[in-house]
Every structure is written in C-alpha cells, then in structure tokens.
Amino acid sequence: MEPDSVEMERCIDSCLACYRRCVQTAMGHCLEAGGEHVEPRHFRLLVACSELCRTAAHAMLVGVENQKFVCGACSMLCDDCATSCEGMEGMRECARACRQCADSCARMAA
Amino acid sequence: MEPDSVEMERCIDSCLACYRRCVQTAMGHCLEAGGEHVEPRHFRLLVACSELCRTAAHAMLVGVENQKFVCGACSMLCDDCATSCEGMEGMRECARACRQCADSCARMAA
Amino acid sequence: MEPDSVEMERCIDSCLACYRRCVQTAMGHCLEAGGEHVEPRHFRLLVACSELCRTAAHAMLVGVENQKFVCGACSMLCDDCATSCEGMEGMRECARACRQCADSCARMAA
Amino acid sequence: MEPDSVEMERCIDSCLACYRRCVQTAMGHCLEAGGEHVEPRHFRLLVACSELCRTAAHAMLVGVENQKFVCGACSMLCDDCATSCEGMEGMRECARACRQCADSCARMAA
C-alpha cells in the first residue's frame, strides 16, 4: 500500500467513526434529552453531517479519483457540526469526532 | 411553498433521477455489455456519482442550511460522469441525467 | 420490459416516495412540532423506515435476485411506521406513503 | 452498557467491516481482475450485500426496536454473497467478512 493509501484508509476510519458517533448521539442522547438537543437547526446538522461522512467514506472506498470534491464538502459540514455541538451537554465526544473528521477530510481535499 | 422550495424540490427530483439512472445503467447495461463499460475508471465514476446524487438529495430533504457544499460537489462529479458516458454505446440517457443533475445542483450551490 | 419489471419499477417508485416523505416529515414537521413528534420510539421508526426504503429501492435497482429478503424486511418496518404515524397531527400523508410501500414491498417479497 | 448492547456494538462492527470489504473488493480487485469477477450475478451480489450491511448497521445505530427484520435479511444476503465469493481468486477475505457478518446478524435477528 502506497503512503497516500495509508492516509486514505485513515480518512475512511475518521469518516466512519464520525458517521457512527453522530447517528448514535442524535438518535440516542439528543432524542432522549430533548430541549436544545432537538432544536431543528442543530439536529439537522447532525443528521446531514453523518450522511455526508458516510458518503465521503464510500467515495474513497470506491476509489474514484475526484473524491476530493466530496471530502472538501464533508470537511466543511463537519466543522459546522462540531461548532454546533461544542458547549452542549453530553456532546463533547461528538464534537471531537466531527473536528477530527473535518481535519482528515481537509487533508484529502487539498 | 416559497419559490426557492420549488427549485429545491426540482433539484431533489433531478438528483434521485440521476441516482436511479446511474445505478440501473451500471448494474444492468454496463455489467452485461462488459468491455469498456466495466473499465475501472468509468465504472467507479458511475458508482460514486450515483452515491453522491443520493446524498445531495438527502441533504436537501433534511433541510440543512449548508446543503450547497454537497450540491457543489455533486455538480462537479455529475459533470465528470456525463463526460465519461458521452459517446459510449447505450449511455446517452445516463449522460443526459448526469448533465441535468449537474446543472440543477450548480444552481443550488450558487 | 417484462411484466414483473413493470411491477418492480412501481415498487422502486413507492420505496423512493416513502423514503422522501419520511425524511422530509421527520426533519421538517416533526422537529418543528416537537412534543410527541420527537418522542424517541416514533422518531427512530421514521428514520429507520426511510433508510430501509432507500435500501430496498437500491437492491431492486442493482437487480440482485434475492431482493425479496430486503423487500420483506422493508414491508414490515413500513407497516410499523404507518401504525406509529396514524392518528398523529400532520402525519396522514406519511402514514399513507408507508402503508402503500408496505403493500408494494410485500408483493415483491411474496 | 448492558450485555446486549455489547453484542449489538459487535454486530455494528461486523456490518461496517463487511460493507467496507465488499465495496473495496468489488471496486478494486474485481474491476481490475475482470472476467468472472465482473460476472453480473456475482458482482451485483457484492454490491447489494455491501449496501444492506451498511443499512443494518444504520438500523442498529438508530436504535429502532425492530432492527431484527433488517438483520435477518442482511444475514441471508451475506451468506449468499460468501458462497459466491468462496473459491474465487483473491476473494477469501471478502468471503470471510461476509460469513462473519451473516453469523453476527443471525444472532441479532434471533
């Protein structure tokens, strides 16, 4: 495996980890907690972020050459989602997964 | 429904139509025809394009405000896919669906 | 197109329509309305149903012979989701889309 | 985390691992190797299996109570896919991931 394949495998890891964390947090913690956790803008961001992370991972697994478009979009949505999660109760791990995925995707998109 | 919701519904239509056409063409026509139709670069582009179209539709259905990142990435991948399909036997409708989706997504991303 | 292909195209239509209705209703109406509309069990059912409808459509588009497993599972989840939506304010169209998709998928799974 | 949550986390691991292996194998090894590796029935099974694994993981992450329908369907498709992969050059790891996911999902569906 060439060096950039290693980097891509790590980015796939980050994307799937962020996807998993966002879905579990939204459908578990947020729905149970209610209040600001189901505030539409915040909740939609979590759902859209999880979906795009899953698709960025898919684009890299498919091995299409222009996956950088997808990774670039994913990086921006993850950053927005991290900002929305930060400071909210019980969302620290989710925010961290989003920020890490944003960084990893930004490198793939460069 | 406000005017831009009408435009968004149309873009969701285009994305789902392109998704559907790309998957059916890849898994039906291309696998049956073989040869250049299963050439890795071309085939991967079809698969990645179908996936991103589906996700762009999803982002708009979720109603996240920053769906324009996703639509922008989708527009670029659809254009690449259309170019790859044009001139190949039996791919005219697929190329047309990709080009139409690329245009529609480019307007949403603007 | 043979007769059963026509039936399958209709089932793909029903699945994509149900997917679209469930996502828009959950992320639009339910999040805006709050209360019983974001009650965890109900909301999760809407999300899981939308996802499985999308995947049943995908299995049929891919053209795998054993799509009946997926359609059978989809039919059961759609029926549960319809029952959860019926009687709730603003959920009539969603319940109808679920029931129609359940019927269509049940025929494909038979 | 209760004992059955541990089992479910393991099943999500198996589903995502099988999804990842099937997509990479189909879009990498199979497209590059050609011949029997892009034979329509085999290739479609790989693609449909990867998609349903991803959806079974999603249903468990969402936490819907009736995920057993999805896991049951996934288990059957994974078994079919494993059988199709076994004995083919370069497909041993893919077959193993499918068989492991089939077992894990069968336990969740029981």
Coordinates of C-alpha atoms in Angstrom, one line a residue:
Chain A
M1 CA 0.0 0.0 0.0
E2 CA 1.5 3.4 -1.0
P3 CA 1.8 6.2 1.6
D4 CA -1.3 8.0 0.3
S5 CA -3.4 4.9 0.6
V6 CA -2.5 4.7 4.3
E7 CA -3.7 8.3 4.6
M8 CA -6.9 7.5 2.8
E9 CA -7.5 4.5 5.0
R10 CA -7.2 6.7 8.0
C11 CA -9.6 9.2 6.5
I12 CA -12.1 6.4 5.8
D13 CA -11.7 5.4 9.5
S14 CA -12.4 9.0 10.6
C15 CA -15.4 9.3 8.4
L16 CA -17.0 6.1 9.5
A17 CA -16.2 6.9 13.2
C18 CA -17.8 10.3 12.8
Y19 CA -20.8 8.9 11.0
R20 CA -21.3 6.3 13.7
R21 CA -20.9 8.8 16.6
C22 CA -23.3 11.4 15.0
V23 CA -26.1 8.9 14.3
Q24 CA -25.8 7.3 17.8
T25 CA -25.7 10.7 19.5
A26 CA -28.6 12.2 17.6
M27 CA -30.8 9.1 17.9
G28 CA -29.8 8.3 21.4
H29 CA -28.7 11.2 23.5
C30 CA -30.4 14.0 21.7
L31 CA -33.8 12.5 21.3
E32 CA -33.7 11.3 25.0
A33 CA -32.5 14.7 26.3
G34 CA -34.9 16.8 24.2
G35 CA -34.9 20.6 24.6
E36 CA -32.0 22.3 22.7
H37 CA -30.8 18.9 21.6
V38 CA -33.8 18.6 19.3
E39 CA -33.7 22.2 18.1
P40 CA -34.2 21.8 14.4
R41 CA -31.1 23.5 13.1
H42 CA -28.7 21.6 15.4
F43 CA -30.4 18.3 14.9
R44 CA -30.5 18.6 11.1
L45 CA -26.8 19.4 11.0
L46 CA -26.0 16.2 13.0
V47 CA -28.1 14.1 10.5
A48 CA -26.7 15.8 7.4
C49 CA -23.1 15.5 8.7
S50 CA -23.5 11.8 9.5
E51 CA -24.8 11.2 6.0
L52 CA -22.0 13.1 4.2
C53 CA -19.4 11.4 6.3
R54 CA -20.8 8.0 5.2
T55 CA -20.7 9.1 1.6
A56 CA -17.2 10.5 1.8
A57 CA -16.1 7.1 3.1
H58 CA -18.0 5.5 0.3
A59 CA -16.3 7.7 -2.4
M60 CA -12.9 6.7 -1.0
L61 CA -13.8 3.0 -0.9
V62 CA -15.0 3.2 -4.5
G63 CA -11.7 4.7 -5.3
V64 CA -12.9 7.4 -7.6
E65 CA -10.2 9.9 -8.5
N66 CA -12.2 13.0 -7.8
Q67 CA -13.2 12.1 -4.2
K68 CA -11.6 15.4 -3.2
F69 CA -14.9 17.2 -4.1
V70 CA -16.7 15.1 -1.6
C71 CA -14.1 15.3 1.1
G72 CA -14.0 19.0 0.8
A73 CA -17.7 19.3 1.3
C74 CA -17.6 16.8 4.2
S75 CA -14.9 18.8 5.9
M76 CA -16.9 22.0 5.8
L77 CA -20.1 20.3 7.1
C78 CA -18.1 18.5 9.9
D79 CA -16.7 21.8 11.0
D80 CA -20.1 23.4 11.2
C81 CA -21.5 20.4 13.1
A82 CA -18.6 20.5 15.6
T83 CA -19.2 24.1 16.3
S84 CA -22.9 23.4 16.8
C85 CA -22.1 20.6 19.3
E86 CA -19.4 22.3 21.3
G87 CA -20.6 23.6 24.6
M88 CA -23.7 21.4 24.6
E89 CA -24.1 18.9 27.4
G90 CA -23.1 15.4 26.5
M91 CA -21.8 16.3 23.0
R92 CA -18.1 16.5 23.6
E93 CA -17.2 13.2 22.0
C94 CA -19.4 14.0 19.0
A95 CA -17.8 17.4 18.6
R96 CA -14.3 15.8 18.8
A97 CA -15.2 13.2 16.1
C98 CA -16.5 15.9 13.8
R99 CA -13.4 18.1 14.2
Q100 CA -11.1 15.2 13.6
C101 CA -13.0 14.1 10.5
A102 CA -13.0 17.7 9.3
D103 CA -9.2 17.8 9.6
S104 CA -8.7 14.5 7.9
C105 CA -11.1 15.3 5.0
A106 CA -9.5 18.7 4.6
R107 CA -6.1 17.0 4.0
M108 CA -7.7 14.6 1.4
A109 CA -9.3 17.5 -0.3
A110 CA -6.1 19.6 -0.5
Chain B
M1 CA -44.1 26.7 -0.6
E2 CA -41.8 29.6 -1.3
P3 CA -40.2 29.9 -4.8
D4 CA -36.8 28.5 -3.7
S5 CA -38.5 25.5 -2.2
V6 CA -39.9 24.7 -5.7
E7 CA -36.4 25.0 -7.1
M8 CA -35.1 22.7 -4.3
E9 CA -37.9 20.1 -5.0
R10 CA -36.8 20.1 -8.6
C11 CA -33.2 19.6 -7.7
I12 CA -34.2 16.7 -5.4
D13 CA -36.1 15.2 -8.4
S14 CA -33.0 15.6 -10.6
C15 CA -30.7 14.0 -8.0
L16 CA -32.9 11.0 -7.4
A17 CA -33.5 10.5 -11.2
C18 CA -29.7 10.7 -11.8
Y19 CA -29.0 8.3 -8.9
R20 CA -31.6 5.8 -10.3
R21 CA -30.4 6.0 -13.8
C22 CA -26.7 5.6 -12.9
V23 CA -27.3 2.6 -10.7
Q24 CA -29.5 0.8 -13.2
T25 CA -27.1 1.6 -16.1
A26 CA -24.0 0.5 -14.2
M27 CA -25.5 -2.7 -12.8
G28 CA -27.6 -3.5 -15.8
H29 CA -26.2 -2.3 -19.1
C30 CA -22.6 -1.9 -18.2
L31 CA -22.1 -5.3 -16.4
E32 CA -24.0 -7.1 -19.3
A33 CA -22.0 -5.2 -22.0
G34 CA -18.6 -5.7 -20.5
G35 CA -15.5 -4.3 -22.2
E36 CA -15.1 -0.5 -21.9
H37 CA -18.3 -0.4 -19.9
V38 CA -16.5 -2.1 -16.9
E39 CA -13.3 -0.2 -17.4
P40 CA -12.5 0.7 -13.8
R41 CA -12.2 4.5 -14.0
H42 CA -15.5 4.8 -15.9
F43 CA -17.4 2.3 -13.7
R44 CA -16.2 3.8 -10.5
L45 CA -17.3 7.3 -11.6
L46 CA -20.8 6.0 -12.3
V47 CA -21.0 4.4 -8.8
A48 CA -19.6 7.4 -7.0
C49 CA -21.8 9.8 -8.9
S50 CA -24.9 7.8 -8.1
E51 CA -24.0 7.8 -4.4
L52 CA -23.3 11.5 -4.2
C53 CA -26.6 12.3 -6.0
R54 CA -28.4 10.3 -3.4
T55 CA -26.7 12.1 -0.6
A56 CA -27.3 15.6 -2.2
A57 CA -31.0 14.7 -2.3
H58 CA -30.8 13.6 1.3
A59 CA -29.1 16.8 2.4
M60 CA -31.9 18.8 0.8
L61 CA -34.6 16.6 2.3
V62 CA -33.1 17.0 5.7
G63 CA -33.1 20.8 5.1
V64 CA -29.7 21.6 6.4
E65 CA -28.8 25.2 5.5
N66 CA -25.4 24.3 4.1
Q67 CA -26.5 21.8 1.6
K68 CA -24.8 24.0 -1.0
F69 CA -21.4 22.3 -0.2
V70 CA -22.9 19.0 -1.1
C71 CA -24.7 20.2 -4.2
G72 CA -21.5 21.9 -5.4
A73 CA -19.5 18.6 -5.0
C74 CA -22.4 16.7 -6.7
S75 CA -22.4 19.1 -9.6
M76 CA -18.7 18.6 -10.3
L77 CA -18.9 14.8 -10.0
C78 CA -22.0 14.6 -12.3
D79 CA -20.2 16.7 -15.0
D80 CA -17.3 14.3 -14.9
C81 CA -19.6 11.3 -15.1
A82 CA -21.5 12.8 -18.0
T83 CA -18.3 13.4 -19.9
S84 CA -17.2 9.8 -19.2
C85 CA -20.6 8.5 -20.5
E86 CA -20.9 10.6 -23.6
G87 CA -20.0 8.8 -26.8
M88 CA -20.3 5.4 -25.3
E89 CA -22.9 2.9 -26.7
G90 CA -26.1 2.8 -24.7
M91 CA -25.2 5.6 -22.3
R92 CA -26.9 8.6 -23.8
E93 CA -29.8 8.7 -21.3
C94 CA -27.3 8.3 -18.4
A95 CA -25.2 11.1 -19.7
R96 CA -28.2 13.3 -20.1
A97 CA -29.4 12.6 -16.5
C98 CA -25.9 13.5 -15.2
R99 CA -25.7 16.7 -17.1
Q100 CA -29.2 17.8 -16.0
C101 CA -28.3 17.0 -12.4
A102 CA -25.0 18.9 -12.7
D103 CA -26.9 22.0 -13.9
S104 CA -29.6 21.7 -11.2
C105 CA -27.0 21.2 -8.4
A106 CA -24.9 24.1 -9.7
R107 CA -27.8 26.4 -9.3
M108 CA -28.5 25.2 -5.7
A109 CA -24.8 25.7 -4.9
A110 CA -24.6 29.2 -6.3
Chain C
M1 CA -39.6 -4.7 -20.2
E2 CA -41.3 -7.9 -18.9
P3 CA -44.4 -7.6 -16.7
D4 CA -42.5 -8.2 -13.4
S5 CA -40.1 -5.5 -14.3
V6 CA -43.1 -3.1 -14.5
E7 CA -44.1 -4.2 -11.0
M8 CA -40.6 -3.7 -9.8
E9 CA -40.3 -0.2 -11.2
R10 CA -43.5 0.6 -9.4
C11 CA -42.1 -0.8 -6.2
I12 CA -39.0 1.3 -6.6
D13 CA -41.2 4.4 -7.1
S14 CA -43.1 3.5 -3.9
C15 CA -39.9 3.0 -1.9
L16 CA -38.3 6.3 -3.1
A17 CA -41.6 8.2 -2.5
C18 CA -41.8 6.7 1.1
Y19 CA -38.2 7.4 1.8
R20 CA -38.6 11.0 0.6
R21 CA -41.8 11.6 2.6
C22 CA -40.4 10.1 5.8
V23 CA -37.2 12.1 5.8
Q24 CA -39.0 15.4 5.0
T25 CA -41.7 14.8 7.6
A26 CA -39.2 13.8 10.3
M27 CA -36.8 16.6 9.7
G28 CA -39.4 19.2 8.8
H29 CA -42.8 18.7 10.5
C30 CA -41.7 16.5 13.5
L31 CA -38.7 18.6 14.6
E32 CA -40.7 21.9 14.2
A33 CA -43.8 20.5 16.0
G34 CA -41.8 18.9 18.9
G35 CA -43.7 17.0 21.7
E36 CA -44.9 13.6 20.7
H37 CA -43.4 14.1 17.3
V38 CA -39.9 13.8 18.7
E39 CA -40.8 11.0 21.1
P40 CA -37.8 8.7 20.6
R41 CA -39.6 5.5 19.6
H42 CA -41.7 7.2 17.0
F43 CA -38.9 9.4 15.6
R44 CA -36.5 6.5 15.3
L45 CA -39.0 4.4 13.5
L46 CA -39.4 7.2 10.9
V47 CA -35.7 7.4 10.4
A48 CA -35.1 3.6 10.2
C49 CA -38.1 3.2 7.8
S50 CA -36.8 5.9 5.5
E51 CA -33.4 4.3 5.4
L52 CA -34.7 0.8 4.7
C53 CA -37.0 2.1 1.9
R54 CA -34.0 3.7 0.3
T55 CA -32.0 0.4 0.5
A56 CA -34.9 -1.7 -0.8
A57 CA -35.0 0.6 -3.8
H58 CA -31.3 0.2 -4.2
A59 CA -31.4 -3.6 -4.1
M60 CA -34.0 -3.6 -6.8
L61 CA -32.0 -1.1 -8.9
V62 CA -28.9 -3.2 -8.5
G63 CA -31.1 -6.1 -9.7
V64 CA -29.9 -8.7 -7.3
E65 CA -32.1 -11.8 -7.4
N66 CA -32.6 -12.1 -3.7
Q67 CA -34.0 -8.6 -3.2
K68 CA -37.1 -10.3 -1.7
F69 CA -35.3 -10.5 1.7
V70 CA -34.9 -6.8 1.7
C71 CA -38.4 -6.0 0.5
G72 CA -39.8 -8.3 3.1
A73 CA -38.0 -6.5 5.9
C74 CA -39.0 -3.2 4.4
S75 CA -42.6 -4.1 4.3
M76 CA -42.7 -5.0 8.0
L77 CA -40.9 -1.8 9.0
C78 CA -43.2 0.3 6.9
D79 CA -46.2 -1.2 8.4
D80 CA -44.9 -0.5 11.9
C81 CA -44.1 3.1 10.9
A82 CA -47.5 3.6 9.3
T83 CA -49.2 2.5 12.6
S84 CA -47.0 4.9 14.6
C85 CA -47.9 7.8 12.3
E86 CA -51.6 7.2 12.1
G87 CA -53.7 9.4 14.3
M88 CA -50.9 11.9 14.8
E89 CA -51.4 15.5 13.7
G90 CA -49.9 16.3 10.3
M91 CA -48.8 12.7 9.6
R92 CA -51.6 11.4 7.3
E93 CA -49.6 11.6 4.1
C94 CA -46.6 10.0 5.7
A95 CA -48.7 7.1 7.1
R96 CA -50.3 6.7 3.6
A97 CA -46.9 6.5 1.9
C98 CA -45.7 3.9 4.4
R99 CA -48.8 1.8 4.0
Q100 CA -48.5 1.9 0.2
C101 CA -44.8 1.0 0.3
A102 CA -45.5 -1.8 2.8
D103 CA -48.1 -3.3 0.3
S104 CA -45.8 -2.9 -2.7
C105 CA -42.9 -4.5 -0.9
A106 CA -45.0 -7.3 0.4
R107 CA -45.9 -8.2 -3.2
M108 CA -42.2 -8.2 -4.2
A109 CA -41.3 -10.4 -1.3
A110 CA -44.0 -13.0 -1.9
Chain D
M1 CA -23.8 -0.6 28.7
E2 CA -25.9 -3.7 29.1
P3 CA -24.7 -7.0 27.8
D4 CA -26.9 -7.0 24.7
S5 CA -25.6 -3.5 23.8
V6 CA -22.1 -5.0 23.7
E7 CA -23.4 -7.7 21.3
M8 CA -25.1 -5.0 19.2
E9 CA -21.9 -2.9 19.0
R10 CA -20.0 -6.0 17.8
C11 CA -22.7 -6.6 15.2
I12 CA -22.4 -3.0 14.0
D13 CA -18.6 -3.6 13.8
S14 CA -19.1 -6.7 11.7
C15 CA -21.6 -5.0 9.4
L16 CA -19.4 -1.9 8.8
A17 CA -16.3 -4.2 8.3
C18 CA -18.2 -6.3 5.8
Y19 CA -19.6 -3.2 4.0
R20 CA -16.1 -1.8 3.7
R21 CA -14.5 -5.1 2.5
C22 CA -17.2 -5.7 -0.1
V23 CA -17.1 -2.2 -1.6
Q24 CA -13.3 -2.2 -1.8
T25 CA -13.1 -5.7 -3.2
A26 CA -15.8 -5.1 -5.9
M27 CA -14.5 -1.6 -6.9
G28 CA -10.8 -2.6 -6.6
H29 CA -9.9 -6.2 -7.1
C30 CA -13.0 -7.3 -9.1
L31 CA -13.0 -4.4 -11.6
E32 CA -9.2 -4.7 -12.1
A33 CA -9.3 -8.5 -12.5
G34 CA -12.3 -8.6 -14.9
G35 CA -13.5 -12.0 -16.2
E36 CA -15.6 -14.0 -13.7
H37 CA -15.1 -11.1 -11.2
V38 CA -17.4 -8.8 -13.1
E39 CA -19.9 -11.6 -14.0
P40 CA -23.2 -9.8 -13.4
R41 CA -24.8 -12.1 -10.8
H42 CA -21.6 -12.2 -8.6
F43 CA -20.9 -8.5 -8.9
R44 CA -24.5 -7.4 -8.1
L45 CA -24.5 -9.7 -5.0
L46 CA -21.3 -7.9 -3.7
V47 CA -22.9 -4.5 -4.3
A48 CA -26.3 -5.4 -2.8
C49 CA -24.6 -7.1 0.2
S50 CA -22.4 -4.1 1.0
E51 CA -25.5 -1.8 0.9
L52 CA -27.6 -4.0 3.2
C53 CA -24.7 -4.3 5.6
R54 CA -24.5 -0.6 5.8
T55 CA -28.2 -0.3 6.4
A56 CA -28.3 -3.0 9.1
A57 CA -25.5 -1.0 10.9
H58 CA -27.6 2.1 10.5
A59 CA -30.8 0.5 11.9
M60 CA -28.8 -0.6 15.0
L61 CA -27.2 2.8 15.3
V62 CA -30.6 4.5 15.1
G63 CA -31.8 2.1 17.8
V64 CA -35.1 1.1 16.3
E65 CA -36.6 -1.9 18.2
N66 CA -37.4 -3.9 15.1
Q67 CA -33.9 -3.9 13.7
K68 CA -34.2 -7.7 13.7
F69 CA -36.1 -7.6 10.4
V70 CA -33.1 -5.8 8.8
C71 CA -30.5 -8.0 10.5
G72 CA -32.3 -11.2 9.3
A73 CA -32.4 -10.0 5.7
C74 CA -28.7 -9.0 6.0
S75 CA -27.7 -12.4 7.3
M76 CA -29.3 -14.2 4.4
L77 CA -27.8 -11.9 1.8
C78 CA -24.3 -12.1 3.4
D79 CA -24.5 -15.9 3.3
D80 CA -25.3 -15.8 -0.4
C81 CA -22.5 -13.4 -1.0
A82 CA -20.0 -15.5 0.9
T83 CA -20.9 -18.6 -1.1
S84 CA -20.5 -16.6 -4.3
C85 CA -17.0 -15.4 -3.2
E86 CA -15.7 -18.7 -1.9
G87 CA -13.3 -20.4 -4.3
M88 CA -12.7 -17.3 -6.4
E89 CA -9.2 -15.9 -6.6
G90 CA -8.4 -13.1 -4.2
M91 CA -11.8 -13.2 -2.5
R92 CA -11.0 -15.1 0.6
E93 CA -11.0 -12.2 3.0
C94 CA -14.3 -10.9 1.5
A95 CA -15.9 -14.3 1.9
R96 CA -14.7 -14.4 5.5
A97 CA -16.1 -10.9 6.3
C98 CA -19.5 -11.9 4.8
R99 CA -19.7 -15.2 6.7
Q100 CA -18.8 -13.4 10.0
C101 CA -21.4 -10.7 9.4
A102 CA -24.0 -13.3 8.5
D103 CA -23.4 -15.1 11.8
S104 CA -23.4 -11.9 13.8
C105 CA -26.7 -10.7 12.1
A106 CA -28.3 -14.0 12.5
R107 CA -27.8 -13.8 16.3
M108 CA -29.3 -10.3 16.4
A109 CA -32.3 -11.5 14.4
A110 CA -33.0 -14.4 16.6

